[in-house]
Short mmCIF file of C-alpha atoms in Angstrom, two decimals:
data_model
loop_
_atom_site.label_atom_id
_atom_site.label_comp_id
_atom_site.label_asym_id
_atom_site.label_seq_id
_atom_site.Cartn_x
_atom_site.Cartn_y
_atom_site.Cartn_z
CA UNK A 1 8.65 -13.29 -3.31
CA UNK A 2 5.65 -11.63 -1.75
CA UNK A 3 5.86 -8.51 0.40
CA UNK A 4 3.26 -6.74 2.49
CA UNK A 5 3.25 -2.97 2.23
CA UNK A 6 1.50 -1.76 5.38
CA UNK A 7 0.62 1.94 5.43
CA UNK A 8 -1.15 4.00 8.08
CA UNK A 9 -2.69 7.33 7.11
CA UNK A 10 -2.03 10.51 9.02
CA UNK A 11 -5.08 11.38 11.16
CA UNK A 12 -7.58 13.62 9.40
CA UNK A 13 -6.16 12.98 5.92
CA UNK A 14 -9.14 11.20 4.35
CA UNK A 15 -9.75 14.10 1.90
CA UNK A 16 -6.13 13.77 0.67
CA UNK A 17 -6.62 10.00 0.23
CA UNK A 18 -9.78 10.60 -1.79
CA UNK A 19 -8.11 13.28 -3.92
CA UNK A 20 -5.16 11.03 -4.86
CA UNK A 21 -6.97 7.69 -5.06
CA UNK A 22 -7.23 7.66 -8.87
CA UNK A 23 -3.45 8.19 -9.18
CA UNK A 24 -2.80 5.45 -6.61
CA UNK A 25 -5.04 2.97 -8.45
CA UNK A 26 -3.44 3.87 -11.80
CA UNK A 27 0.01 3.24 -10.26
CA UNK A 28 -1.12 -0.17 -9.03
CA UNK A 29 -2.43 -1.03 -12.50
CA UNK A 30 0.63 0.24 -14.36
CA UNK A 31 3.27 -1.50 -12.24
CA UNK A 32 1.79 -4.98 -12.61
CA UNK A 33 3.27 -6.38 -9.37
CA UNK A 34 0.32 -5.97 -7.01
CA UNK A 35 -1.32 -9.30 -6.16
CA UNK A 36 -3.98 -7.96 -3.76
CA UNK A 37 -4.72 -4.68 -2.04
CA UNK A 38 -7.26 -2.80 -0.02
CA UNK A 39 -7.73 -0.10 2.57
CA UNK A 40 -7.79 -0.43 6.33
CA UNK A 41 -11.03 0.88 7.81
CA UNK A 42 -11.84 2.64 11.05
CA UNK A 43 -15.51 3.31 11.74
CA UNK A 44 -16.14 2.57 8.06
CA UNK A 45 -13.68 5.20 6.77
CA UNK A 46 -10.42 4.41 4.95
CA UNK A 47 -7.41 4.98 7.22
CA UNK A 48 -4.53 3.04 5.66
CA UNK A 49 -3.56 0.46 3.08
CA UNK A 50 -2.44 -3.13 2.81
CA UNK A 51 -0.83 -3.96 -0.53
CA UNK A 52 0.70 -7.34 -1.35
CA UNK A 53 3.34 -7.03 -4.06
CA UNK A 54 5.40 -9.68 -5.81
CA UNK A 55 8.98 -8.49 -6.20
CA UNK A 56 12.46 -9.95 -6.61
CA UNK A 57 13.66 -8.65 -3.25
CA UNK A 58 12.94 -6.29 -0.38
CA UNK A 59 14.63 -3.38 -2.14
CA UNK A 60 12.32 -3.72 -5.15
CA UNK A 61 9.25 -3.91 -2.91
CA UNK A 62 10.44 -0.84 -1.00
CA UNK A 63 10.99 0.99 -4.28
CA UNK A 64 7.41 0.20 -5.26
CA UNK A 65 6.17 1.58 -1.93
CA UNK A 66 8.32 4.70 -2.32
CA UNK A 67 6.77 5.34 -5.76
CA UNK A 68 3.15 5.18 -4.55
CA UNK A 69 1.35 8.47 -5.27
CA UNK A 70 -0.21 8.30 -1.80
CA UNK A 71 3.29 8.48 -0.31
CA UNK A 72 4.30 11.32 -2.63
CA UNK A 73 1.21 13.26 -1.54
CA UNK A 74 2.19 12.90 2.13
CA UNK A 75 -0.77 10.72 3.11
CA UNK A 76 1.06 8.18 5.25
CA UNK A 77 2.07 8.50 8.88
CA UNK A 78 4.03 5.25 8.55
CA UNK A 79 4.95 2.67 5.94
CA UNK A 80 6.38 -0.79 6.54
CA UNK A 81 7.47 -3.29 3.91
CA UNK A 82 7.97 -6.86 5.12
CA UNK A 83 8.28 -10.26 3.45
CA UNK A 84 4.96 -12.10 3.53
CA UNK A 85 4.08 -15.77 3.04
CA UNK A 86 0.68 -16.75 1.67
CA UNK A 87 -0.66 -19.77 3.54
CA UNK A 88 -4.45 -19.66 3.08
CA UNK A 89 -6.57 -18.30 0.25
#
């Protein structure tokens, strides 16, 4: 099943995002369950993330989100994991 991991950065934390971005991208690569991903933008600056993961269940998708280096660094103000259905694209 597909799950959307929706993360909003804490205000003013762009430098932390930039400092941990390489670890975040390496985590995405190493886990092998990310189907698409990208940052949310506000006035052209990254301010959150949308990651679509393919996992067996909600618990596995939540575990992936909990293991994200961005989360470990304290970047996110909020994180939501919800089942997602691809319809177009």
